Short mmCIF file of C-alpha atoms and ligand atoms in Angstrom, two decimals:
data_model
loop_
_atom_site.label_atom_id
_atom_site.label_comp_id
_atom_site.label_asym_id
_atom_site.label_seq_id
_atom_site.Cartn_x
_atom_site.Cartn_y
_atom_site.Cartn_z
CA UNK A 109 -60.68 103.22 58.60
CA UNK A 110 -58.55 105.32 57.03
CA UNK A 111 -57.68 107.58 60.45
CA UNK A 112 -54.19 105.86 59.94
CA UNK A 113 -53.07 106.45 56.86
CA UNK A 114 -52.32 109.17 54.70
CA UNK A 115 -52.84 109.58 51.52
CA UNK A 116 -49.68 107.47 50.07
CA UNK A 117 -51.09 104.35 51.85
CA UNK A 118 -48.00 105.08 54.82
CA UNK A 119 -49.34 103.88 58.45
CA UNK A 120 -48.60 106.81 60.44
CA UNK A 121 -48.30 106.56 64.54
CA UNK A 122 -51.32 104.49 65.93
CA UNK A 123 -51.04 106.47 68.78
CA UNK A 124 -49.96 110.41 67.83
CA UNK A 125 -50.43 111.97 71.24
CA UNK A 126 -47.73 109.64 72.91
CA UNK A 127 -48.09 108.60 76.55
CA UNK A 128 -49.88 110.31 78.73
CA UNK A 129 -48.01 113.33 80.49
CA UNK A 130 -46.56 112.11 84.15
CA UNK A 131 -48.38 113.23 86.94
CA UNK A 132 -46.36 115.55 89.61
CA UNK A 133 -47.64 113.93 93.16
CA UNK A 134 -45.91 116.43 94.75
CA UNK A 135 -48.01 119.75 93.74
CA UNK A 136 -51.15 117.87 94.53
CA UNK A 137 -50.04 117.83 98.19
CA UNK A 138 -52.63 119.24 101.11
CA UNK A 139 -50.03 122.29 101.57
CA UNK A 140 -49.61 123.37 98.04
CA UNK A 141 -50.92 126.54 97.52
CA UNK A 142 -52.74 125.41 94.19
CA UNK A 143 -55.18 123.43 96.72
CA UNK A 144 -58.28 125.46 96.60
CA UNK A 145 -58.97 125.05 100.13
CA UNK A 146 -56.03 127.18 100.76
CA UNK A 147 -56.82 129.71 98.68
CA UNK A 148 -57.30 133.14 100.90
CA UNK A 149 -60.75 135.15 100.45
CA UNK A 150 -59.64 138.12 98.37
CA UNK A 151 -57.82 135.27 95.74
CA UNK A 152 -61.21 133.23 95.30
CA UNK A 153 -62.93 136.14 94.85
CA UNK A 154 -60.15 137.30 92.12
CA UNK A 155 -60.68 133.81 90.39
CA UNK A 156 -64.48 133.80 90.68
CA UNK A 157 -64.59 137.41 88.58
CA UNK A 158 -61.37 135.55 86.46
CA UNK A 159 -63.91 132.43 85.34
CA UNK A 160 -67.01 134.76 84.72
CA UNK A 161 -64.54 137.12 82.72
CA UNK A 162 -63.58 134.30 80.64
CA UNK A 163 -67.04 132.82 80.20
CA UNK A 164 -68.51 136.22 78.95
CA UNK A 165 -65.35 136.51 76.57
CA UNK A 166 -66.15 133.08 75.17
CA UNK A 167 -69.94 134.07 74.84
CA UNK A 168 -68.88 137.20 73.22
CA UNK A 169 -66.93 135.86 70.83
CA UNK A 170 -68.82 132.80 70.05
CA UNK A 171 -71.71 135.03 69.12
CA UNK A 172 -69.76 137.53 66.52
CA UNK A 173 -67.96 134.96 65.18
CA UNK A 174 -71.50 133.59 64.12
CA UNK A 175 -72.20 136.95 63.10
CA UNK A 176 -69.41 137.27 60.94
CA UNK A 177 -70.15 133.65 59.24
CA UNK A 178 -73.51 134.44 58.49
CA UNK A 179 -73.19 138.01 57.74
CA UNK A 180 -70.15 138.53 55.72
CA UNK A 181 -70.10 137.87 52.09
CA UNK A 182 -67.48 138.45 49.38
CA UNK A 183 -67.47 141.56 47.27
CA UNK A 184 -68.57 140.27 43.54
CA UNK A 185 -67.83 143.38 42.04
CA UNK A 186 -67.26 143.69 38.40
CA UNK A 187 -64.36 142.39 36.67
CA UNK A 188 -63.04 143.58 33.08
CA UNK A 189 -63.27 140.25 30.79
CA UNK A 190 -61.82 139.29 27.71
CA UNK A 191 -62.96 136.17 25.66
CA UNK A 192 -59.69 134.17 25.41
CA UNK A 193 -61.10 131.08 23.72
CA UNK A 194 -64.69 130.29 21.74
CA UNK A 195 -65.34 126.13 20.78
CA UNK A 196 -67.79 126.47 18.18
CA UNK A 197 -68.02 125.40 14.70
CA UNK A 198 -66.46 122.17 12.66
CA UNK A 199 -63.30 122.10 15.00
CA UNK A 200 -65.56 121.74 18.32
CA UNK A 201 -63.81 118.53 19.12
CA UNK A 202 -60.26 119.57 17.81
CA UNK A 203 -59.72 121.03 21.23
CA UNK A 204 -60.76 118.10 23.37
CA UNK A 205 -58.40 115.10 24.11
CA UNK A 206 -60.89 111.36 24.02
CA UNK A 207 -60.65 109.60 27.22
CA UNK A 208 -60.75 105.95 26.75
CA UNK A 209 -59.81 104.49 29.98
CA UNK A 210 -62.06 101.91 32.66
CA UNK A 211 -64.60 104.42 33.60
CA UNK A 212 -63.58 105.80 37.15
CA UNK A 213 -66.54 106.08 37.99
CA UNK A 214 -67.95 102.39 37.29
CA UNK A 215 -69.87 103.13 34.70
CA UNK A 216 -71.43 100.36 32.37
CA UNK A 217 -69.49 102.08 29.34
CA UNK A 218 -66.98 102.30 26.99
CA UNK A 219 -65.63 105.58 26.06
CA UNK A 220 -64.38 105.48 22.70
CA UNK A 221 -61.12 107.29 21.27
CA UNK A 222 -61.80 109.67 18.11
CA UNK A 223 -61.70 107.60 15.51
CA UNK A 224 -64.47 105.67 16.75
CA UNK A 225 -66.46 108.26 17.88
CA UNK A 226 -66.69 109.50 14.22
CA UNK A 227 -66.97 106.09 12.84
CA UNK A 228 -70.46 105.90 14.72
CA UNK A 229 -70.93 109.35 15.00
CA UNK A 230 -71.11 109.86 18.36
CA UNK A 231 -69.54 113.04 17.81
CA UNK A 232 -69.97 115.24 15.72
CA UNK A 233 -69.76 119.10 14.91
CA UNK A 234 -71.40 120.99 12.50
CA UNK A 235 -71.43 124.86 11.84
CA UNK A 236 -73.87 125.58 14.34
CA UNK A 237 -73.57 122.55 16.90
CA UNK A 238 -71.55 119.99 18.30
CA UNK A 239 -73.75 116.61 19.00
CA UNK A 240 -71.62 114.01 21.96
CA UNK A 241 -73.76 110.75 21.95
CA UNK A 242 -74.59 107.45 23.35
CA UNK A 243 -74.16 104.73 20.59
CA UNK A 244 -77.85 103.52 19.69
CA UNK A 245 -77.45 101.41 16.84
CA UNK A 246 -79.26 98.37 17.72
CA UNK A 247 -76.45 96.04 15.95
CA UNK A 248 -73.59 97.11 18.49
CA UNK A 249 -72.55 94.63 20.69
CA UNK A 250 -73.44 96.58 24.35
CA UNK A 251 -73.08 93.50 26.63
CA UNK A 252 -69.97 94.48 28.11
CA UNK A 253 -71.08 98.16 28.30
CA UNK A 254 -72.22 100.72 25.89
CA UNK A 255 -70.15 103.20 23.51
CA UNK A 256 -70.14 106.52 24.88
CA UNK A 257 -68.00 109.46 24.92
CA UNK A 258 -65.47 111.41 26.92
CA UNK A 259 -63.42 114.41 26.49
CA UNK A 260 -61.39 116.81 27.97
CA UNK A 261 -60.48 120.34 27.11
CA UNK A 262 -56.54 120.70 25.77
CA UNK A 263 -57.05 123.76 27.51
CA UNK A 264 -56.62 124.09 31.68
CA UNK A 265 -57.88 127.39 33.36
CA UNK A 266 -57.87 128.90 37.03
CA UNK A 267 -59.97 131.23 36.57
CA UNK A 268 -62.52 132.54 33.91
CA UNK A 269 -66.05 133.52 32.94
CA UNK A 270 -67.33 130.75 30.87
CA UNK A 271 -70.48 130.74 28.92
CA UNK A 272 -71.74 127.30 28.01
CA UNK A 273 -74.77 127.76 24.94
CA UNK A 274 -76.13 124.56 25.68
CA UNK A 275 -79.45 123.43 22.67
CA UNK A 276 -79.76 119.55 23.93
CA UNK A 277 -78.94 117.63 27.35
CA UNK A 278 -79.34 113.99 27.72
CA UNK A 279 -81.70 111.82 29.93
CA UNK A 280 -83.35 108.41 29.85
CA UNK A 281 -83.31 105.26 32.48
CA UNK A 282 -79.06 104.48 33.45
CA UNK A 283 -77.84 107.57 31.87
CA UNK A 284 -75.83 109.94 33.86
CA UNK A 285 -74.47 113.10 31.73
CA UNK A 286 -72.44 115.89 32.75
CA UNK A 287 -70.91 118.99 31.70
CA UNK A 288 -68.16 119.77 34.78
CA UNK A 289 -64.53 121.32 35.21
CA UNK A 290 -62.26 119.23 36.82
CA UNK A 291 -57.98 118.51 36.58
CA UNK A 292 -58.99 114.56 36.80
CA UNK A 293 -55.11 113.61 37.69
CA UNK A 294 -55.07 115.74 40.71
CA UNK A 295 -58.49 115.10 42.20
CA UNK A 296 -59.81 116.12 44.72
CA UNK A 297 -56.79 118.49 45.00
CA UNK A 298 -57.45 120.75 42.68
CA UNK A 299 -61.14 120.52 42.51
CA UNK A 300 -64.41 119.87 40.69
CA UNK A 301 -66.79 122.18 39.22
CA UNK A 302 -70.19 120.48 38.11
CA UNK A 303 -72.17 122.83 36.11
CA UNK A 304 -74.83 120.40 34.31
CA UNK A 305 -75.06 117.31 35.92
CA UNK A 306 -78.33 114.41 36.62
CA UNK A 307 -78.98 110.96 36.70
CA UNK A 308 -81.93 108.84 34.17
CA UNK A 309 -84.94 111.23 33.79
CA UNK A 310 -83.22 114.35 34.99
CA UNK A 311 -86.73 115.71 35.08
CA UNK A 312 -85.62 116.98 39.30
CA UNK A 313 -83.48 119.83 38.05
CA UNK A 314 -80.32 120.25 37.47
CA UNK A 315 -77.54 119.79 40.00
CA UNK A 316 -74.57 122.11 40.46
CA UNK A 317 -71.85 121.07 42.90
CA UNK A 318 -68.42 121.35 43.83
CA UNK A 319 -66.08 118.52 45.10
CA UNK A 320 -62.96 119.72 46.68
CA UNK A 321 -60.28 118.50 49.28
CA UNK A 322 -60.71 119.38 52.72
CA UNK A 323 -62.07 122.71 54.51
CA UNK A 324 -64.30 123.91 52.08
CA UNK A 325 -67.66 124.26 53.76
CA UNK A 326 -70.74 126.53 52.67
CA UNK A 327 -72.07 127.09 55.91
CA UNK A 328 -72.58 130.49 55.05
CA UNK A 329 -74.37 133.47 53.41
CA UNK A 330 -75.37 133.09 50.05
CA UNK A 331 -77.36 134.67 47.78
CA UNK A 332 -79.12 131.75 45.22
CA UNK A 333 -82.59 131.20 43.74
CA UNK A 334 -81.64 127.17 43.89
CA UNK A 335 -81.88 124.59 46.57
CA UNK A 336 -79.27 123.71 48.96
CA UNK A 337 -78.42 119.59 48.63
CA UNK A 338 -75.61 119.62 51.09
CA UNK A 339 -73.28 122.36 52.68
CA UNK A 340 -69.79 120.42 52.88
CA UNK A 341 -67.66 120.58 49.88
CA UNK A 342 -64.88 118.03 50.84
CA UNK A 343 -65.11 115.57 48.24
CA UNK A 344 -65.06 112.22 50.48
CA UNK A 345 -67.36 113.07 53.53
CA UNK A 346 -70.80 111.18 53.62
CA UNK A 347 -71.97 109.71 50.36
CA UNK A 348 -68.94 111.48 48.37
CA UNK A 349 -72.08 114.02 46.99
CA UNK A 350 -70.34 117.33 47.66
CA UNK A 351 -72.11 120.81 48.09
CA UNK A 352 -74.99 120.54 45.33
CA UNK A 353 -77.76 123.15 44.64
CA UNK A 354 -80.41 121.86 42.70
CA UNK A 355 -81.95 124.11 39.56
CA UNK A 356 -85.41 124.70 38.72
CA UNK A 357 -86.82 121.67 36.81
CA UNK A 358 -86.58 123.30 33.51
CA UNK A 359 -82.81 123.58 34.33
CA UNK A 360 -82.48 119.75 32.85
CA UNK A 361 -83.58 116.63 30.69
CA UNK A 362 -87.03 116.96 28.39
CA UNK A 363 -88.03 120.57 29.98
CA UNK A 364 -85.13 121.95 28.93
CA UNK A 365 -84.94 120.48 25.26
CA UNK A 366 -88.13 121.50 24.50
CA UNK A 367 -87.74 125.20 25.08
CA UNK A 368 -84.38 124.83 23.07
CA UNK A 369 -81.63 124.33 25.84
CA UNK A 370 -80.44 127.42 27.47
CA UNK A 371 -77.43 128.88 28.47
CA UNK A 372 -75.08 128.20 31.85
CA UNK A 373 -72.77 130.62 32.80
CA UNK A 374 -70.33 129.73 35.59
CA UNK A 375 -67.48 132.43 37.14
CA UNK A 376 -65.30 131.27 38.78
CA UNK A 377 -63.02 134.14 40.68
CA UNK A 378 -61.12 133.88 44.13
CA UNK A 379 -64.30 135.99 45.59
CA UNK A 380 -66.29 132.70 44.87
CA UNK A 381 -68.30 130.69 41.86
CA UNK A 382 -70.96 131.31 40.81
CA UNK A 383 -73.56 129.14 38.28
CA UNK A 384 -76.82 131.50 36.69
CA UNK A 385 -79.06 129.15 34.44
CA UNK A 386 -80.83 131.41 31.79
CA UNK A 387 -83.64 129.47 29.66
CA UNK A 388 -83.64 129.97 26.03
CA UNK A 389 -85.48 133.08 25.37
CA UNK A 390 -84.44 135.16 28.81
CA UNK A 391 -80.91 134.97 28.00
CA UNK A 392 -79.58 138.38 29.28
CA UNK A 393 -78.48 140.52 26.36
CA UNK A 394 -74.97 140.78 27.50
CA UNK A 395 -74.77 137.32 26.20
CA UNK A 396 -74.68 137.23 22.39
CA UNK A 397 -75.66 134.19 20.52
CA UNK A 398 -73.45 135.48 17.78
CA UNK A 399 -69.74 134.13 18.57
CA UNK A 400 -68.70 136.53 16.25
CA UNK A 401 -69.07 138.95 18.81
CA UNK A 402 -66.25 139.31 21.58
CA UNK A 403 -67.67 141.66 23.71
CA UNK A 404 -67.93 140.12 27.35
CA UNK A 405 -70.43 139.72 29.27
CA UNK A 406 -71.16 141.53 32.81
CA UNK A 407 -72.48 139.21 35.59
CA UNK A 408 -73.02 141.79 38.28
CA UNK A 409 -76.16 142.95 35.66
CA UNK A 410 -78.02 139.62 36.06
CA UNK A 411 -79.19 139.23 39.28
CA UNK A 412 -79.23 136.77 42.08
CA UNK A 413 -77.43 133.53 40.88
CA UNK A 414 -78.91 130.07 40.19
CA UNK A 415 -76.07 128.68 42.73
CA UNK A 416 -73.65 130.41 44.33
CA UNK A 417 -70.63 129.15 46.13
CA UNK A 418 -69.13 132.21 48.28
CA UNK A 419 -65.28 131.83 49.03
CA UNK A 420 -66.28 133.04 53.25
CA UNK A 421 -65.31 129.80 54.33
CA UNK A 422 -63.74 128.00 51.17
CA UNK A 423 -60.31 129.12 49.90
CA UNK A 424 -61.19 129.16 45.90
CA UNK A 425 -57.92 129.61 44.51
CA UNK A 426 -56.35 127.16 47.02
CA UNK A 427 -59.06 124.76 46.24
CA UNK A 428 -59.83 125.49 42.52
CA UNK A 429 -57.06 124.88 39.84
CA UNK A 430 -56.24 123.59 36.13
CA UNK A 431 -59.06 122.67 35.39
CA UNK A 432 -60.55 121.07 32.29
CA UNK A 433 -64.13 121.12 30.83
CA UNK A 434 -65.36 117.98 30.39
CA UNK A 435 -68.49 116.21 28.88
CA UNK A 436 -69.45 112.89 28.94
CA UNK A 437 -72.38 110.86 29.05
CA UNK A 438 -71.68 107.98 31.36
CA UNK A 439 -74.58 104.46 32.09
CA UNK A 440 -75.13 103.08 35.64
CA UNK A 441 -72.38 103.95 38.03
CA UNK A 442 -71.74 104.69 41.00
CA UNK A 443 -74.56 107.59 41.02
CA UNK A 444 -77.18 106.52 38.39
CA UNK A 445 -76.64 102.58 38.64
CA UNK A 446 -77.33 101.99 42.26
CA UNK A 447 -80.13 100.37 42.60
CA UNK A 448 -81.54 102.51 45.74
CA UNK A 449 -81.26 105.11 42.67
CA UNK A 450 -81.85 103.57 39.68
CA UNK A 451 -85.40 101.36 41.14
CA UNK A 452 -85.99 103.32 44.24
CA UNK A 453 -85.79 106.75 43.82
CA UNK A 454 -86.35 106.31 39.67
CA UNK A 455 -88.45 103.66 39.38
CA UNK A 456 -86.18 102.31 36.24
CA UNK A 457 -87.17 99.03 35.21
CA UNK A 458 -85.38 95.92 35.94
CA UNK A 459 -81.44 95.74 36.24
CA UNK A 460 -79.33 99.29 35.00
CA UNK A 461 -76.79 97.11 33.09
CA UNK A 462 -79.28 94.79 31.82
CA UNK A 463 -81.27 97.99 30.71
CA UNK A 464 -78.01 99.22 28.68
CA UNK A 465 -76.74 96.07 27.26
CA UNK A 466 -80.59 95.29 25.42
CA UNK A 467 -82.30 98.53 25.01
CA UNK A 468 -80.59 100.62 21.98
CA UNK A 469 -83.39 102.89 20.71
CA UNK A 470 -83.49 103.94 24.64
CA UNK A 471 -80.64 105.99 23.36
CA UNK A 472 -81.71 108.16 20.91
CA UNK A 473 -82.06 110.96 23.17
CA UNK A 474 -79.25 110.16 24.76
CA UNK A 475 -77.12 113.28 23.48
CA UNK A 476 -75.81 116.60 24.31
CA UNK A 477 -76.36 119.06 21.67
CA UNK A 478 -73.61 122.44 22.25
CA UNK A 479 -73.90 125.57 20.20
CA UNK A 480 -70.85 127.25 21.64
CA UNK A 481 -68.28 127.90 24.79
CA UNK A 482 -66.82 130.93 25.47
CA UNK A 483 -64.46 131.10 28.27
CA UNK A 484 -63.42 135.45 29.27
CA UNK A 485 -60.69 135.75 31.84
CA UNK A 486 -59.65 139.20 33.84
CA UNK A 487 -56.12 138.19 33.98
C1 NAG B 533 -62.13 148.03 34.21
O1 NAG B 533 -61.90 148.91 33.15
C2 NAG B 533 -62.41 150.23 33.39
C3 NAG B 533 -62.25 151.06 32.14
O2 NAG B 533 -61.32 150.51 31.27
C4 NAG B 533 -61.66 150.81 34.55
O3 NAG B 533 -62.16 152.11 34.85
C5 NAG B 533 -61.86 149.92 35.77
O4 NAG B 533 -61.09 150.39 36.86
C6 NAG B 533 -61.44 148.51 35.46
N1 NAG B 533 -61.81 147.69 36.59
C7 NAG B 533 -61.01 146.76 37.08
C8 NAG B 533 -61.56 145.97 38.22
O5 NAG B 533 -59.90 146.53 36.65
C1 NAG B 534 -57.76 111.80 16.78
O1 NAG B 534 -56.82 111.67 17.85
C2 NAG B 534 -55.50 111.55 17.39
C3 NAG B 534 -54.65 111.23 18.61
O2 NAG B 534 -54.96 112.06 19.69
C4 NAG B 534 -55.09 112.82 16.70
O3 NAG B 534 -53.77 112.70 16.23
C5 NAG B 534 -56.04 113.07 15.53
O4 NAG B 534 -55.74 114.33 14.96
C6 NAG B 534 -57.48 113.05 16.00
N1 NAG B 534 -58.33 113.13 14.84
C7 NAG B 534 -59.39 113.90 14.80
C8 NAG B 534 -60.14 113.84 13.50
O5 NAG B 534 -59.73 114.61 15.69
C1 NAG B 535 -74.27 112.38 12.53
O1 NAG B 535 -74.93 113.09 13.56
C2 NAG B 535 -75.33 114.39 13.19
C3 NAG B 535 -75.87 115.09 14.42
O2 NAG B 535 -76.86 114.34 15.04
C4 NAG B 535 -76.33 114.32 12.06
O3 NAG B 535 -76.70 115.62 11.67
C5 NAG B 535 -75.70 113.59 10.89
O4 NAG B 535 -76.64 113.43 9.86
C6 NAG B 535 -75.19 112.24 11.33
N1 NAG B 535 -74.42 111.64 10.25
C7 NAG B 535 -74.63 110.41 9.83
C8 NAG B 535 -73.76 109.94 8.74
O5 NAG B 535 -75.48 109.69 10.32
C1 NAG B 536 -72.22 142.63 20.65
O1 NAG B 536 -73.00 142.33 21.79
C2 NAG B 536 -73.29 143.44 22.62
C3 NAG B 536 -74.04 142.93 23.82
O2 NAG B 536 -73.19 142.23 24.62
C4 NAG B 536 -74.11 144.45 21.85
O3 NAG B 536 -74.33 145.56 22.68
C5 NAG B 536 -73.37 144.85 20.60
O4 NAG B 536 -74.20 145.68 19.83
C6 NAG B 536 -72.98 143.64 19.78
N1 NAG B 536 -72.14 144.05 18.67
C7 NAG B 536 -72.43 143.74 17.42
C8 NAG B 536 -71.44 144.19 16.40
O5 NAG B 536 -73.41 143.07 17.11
C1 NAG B 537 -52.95 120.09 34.58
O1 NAG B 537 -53.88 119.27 33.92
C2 NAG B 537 -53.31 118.55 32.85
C3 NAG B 537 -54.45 117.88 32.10
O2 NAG B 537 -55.26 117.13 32.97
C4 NAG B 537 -52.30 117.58 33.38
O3 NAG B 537 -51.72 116.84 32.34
C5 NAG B 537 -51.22 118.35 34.10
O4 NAG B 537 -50.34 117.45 34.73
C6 NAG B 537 -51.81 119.27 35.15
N1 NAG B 537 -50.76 120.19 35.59
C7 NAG B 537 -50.54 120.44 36.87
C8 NAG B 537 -49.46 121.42 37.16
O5 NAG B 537 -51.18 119.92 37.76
C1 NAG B 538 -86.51 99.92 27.02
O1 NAG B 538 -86.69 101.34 27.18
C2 NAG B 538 -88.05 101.73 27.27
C3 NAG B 538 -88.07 103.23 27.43
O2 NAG B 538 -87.21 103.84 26.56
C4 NAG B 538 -88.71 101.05 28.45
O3 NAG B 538 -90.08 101.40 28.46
C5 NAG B 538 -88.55 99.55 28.38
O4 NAG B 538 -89.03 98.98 29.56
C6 NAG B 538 -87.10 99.18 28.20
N1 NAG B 538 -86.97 97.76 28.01
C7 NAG B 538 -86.17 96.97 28.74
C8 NAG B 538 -86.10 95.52 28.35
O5 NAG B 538 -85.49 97.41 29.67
#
């Protein structure tokens, strides 16, 4: 019941429209002239065409407005990119801050500052990769939750091209990894942009999906080759799941480690955003492995997106700003953990914490592997 309150927690007015307004006795009386049974011939006939005026104006309008909704859709048209910032290489992590807070999102896990992340090597970076890990040494104590890891980009962005070469995502029974944009102190404010995201297997697909404030709906054309999950973007309607489109099942989990990973590429421009998943090996060419090379790529070559999130009725700039990339692999939780997920829909076995606390060598697969992310801007 939170009709009452804004966001601060202040009760506003129980009762905003006031009283209602006093009725005037006086011009309901049998003489007025407003009494329809007064009304000469010629002045019902001049309100009869009024109404039917009105009711083919609302018709009218009512249908192009439709028209317009499902018709109209934003020009995409090329923008001139620059790479402004490539994480690759030894110094991967060097540009993420560790978050080591309670989960917010009531996970069965403790994220672990730097220097214990590279005391159990739960992340590392090597020339070629960066490797972010859940701990599974069996000789970890795990029954108050599991080591995992965290971070956040130094870096904030409101706009960009970014290219995420992904070789490895994680999956197994509680786990519930994602790869997302997000300005976590000003949420839902200033938005959320899921790019890889699932929950134990992650053998459905992978699940792109915005979460924003209010009035950001995509009730409208599109032009994706994924599923539609839910069309209302505002981050605390229904179950909190904002406007997902699912991937193909390669998109995620064991299908996509075993043809190597692939790469995501999300733009994200006041026209709209955009996510294209390309499987290792149909990469476009635009998009070169070598981060040596800075020329950008050109989205308006690569077809129809994987998801796409048009700005026709969804502000992006309004609802879209300084925003982080973040990865973490988080246990349980409020999506993975529940039990109508975790049992039900899953078929996990037993209890999700119970799961984490005694089954280490569950883990091992448990790990993102990155070869690079490039992030190109216009402006
Ligand atoms: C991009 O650059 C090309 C050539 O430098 C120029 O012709 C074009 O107008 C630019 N487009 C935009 C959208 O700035
Ligand atoms: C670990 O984090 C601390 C505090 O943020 C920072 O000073 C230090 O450079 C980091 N070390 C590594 C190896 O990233
Ligand atoms: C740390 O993890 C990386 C990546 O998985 C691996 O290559 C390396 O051998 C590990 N180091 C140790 C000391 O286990
Ligand atoms: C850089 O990549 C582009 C494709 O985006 C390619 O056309 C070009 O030849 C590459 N340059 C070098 C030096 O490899
Ligand atoms: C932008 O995000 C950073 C990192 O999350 C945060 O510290 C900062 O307060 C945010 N800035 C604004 C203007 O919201
Ligand atoms: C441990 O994990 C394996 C799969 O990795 C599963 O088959 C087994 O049931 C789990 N054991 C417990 C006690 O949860």
């Amino acid at each position: 019941m939170d009709r009452f309150q804004n966001k601060s927690g202040f009760a506003i007015d129980s009762d905003p429209y006031g009283p209602p307004p006093s009725y005037d006795k006086a011009q309901a009386g049998t003489g007025s002239k407003w009494a329809p049974k007064n009304w000469t011939k010629k002045t019902m006939i001049a309100v009869a065409i009024g109404v039917c005026v009105l009711i083919a104006v609302i018709i009218i309008a009512a249908v192009l407005g439709s028209r317009a909704a499902s018709g109209s859709y934003p020009d995409y048209s090329p923008l001139n990119y620059t790479l402004k910032d490539t994480y690759h290489g030894n110094d991967f992590f060097d540009n993420f801050n560790y978050f080591t807070g309670w989960d917010p999102t009531s996970g069965f896990v403790h994220y672990v500052p730097n220097t214990t992340a590279q005391q159990y090597n739960l992340t590392y970076a090597g020339e070629d990769s960066a490797v972010l890990r859940v701990d599974y040494n069996s000789g970890t104590d795990s029954s108050t939750g599991r080591f995992s890891v965290r971070v956040t980009s130094k870096q904030t962005y409101d706009e960009g091209l970014f290219i995420f070469d992904v070789l490895h995502s994680p999956y197994g029974c509680s786990t519930w990894p994602a790869l997302w944009l997000s300005d976590p102190s000003n949420w839902p404010e200033n938005g959320e942009i899921d790019v890889m995201e699932s929950v134990n297997q992650g053998n459905t697909g992978n699940q792109m999906t915005l979460h924003t404030s209010k009035h950001c709906k995509m009730d409208v054309k599109r032009k994706e080759t994924g599923d539609v999950l839910d069309k209302n973007c505002y981050a605390k309607a229904g179950d909190q799941q904002g406007c997902g489109v699912q991937g193909p099942k390669q998109s995620f989990g064991e299908a996509f480690n075993n043809i190597g990973g692939g790469v995501y590429a999300m733009e994200w421009r006041n026209e709209g955003i955009r996510v294209w998943f390309f499987p290792r090996g149909s990469v476009p060419s635009d998009i070169p492995s070598d981060v040596s090379n800075t020329s950008a790529p050109d989205p308006s070559t690569w077809g129809e997106a994987t998801a796409d999130f048009p700005g026709t009725n969804c502000d992006i700039s309004s609802h879209f700003k300084n925003q982080s990339i973040i990865a973490n692999i988080d246990l349980c939780g409020s999506w993975a953990g529940q039990t109508s997920v975790y049992s039900d829909e899953w078929g996990c076995p037993g209890q999700c914490t119970d799961f984490v606390a005694n089954n280490a060598s569950a883990y091992e697969k448990a790990y993102w592997e990155f070869s690079s992310f490039r992030v190109y801007q216009a402006n």
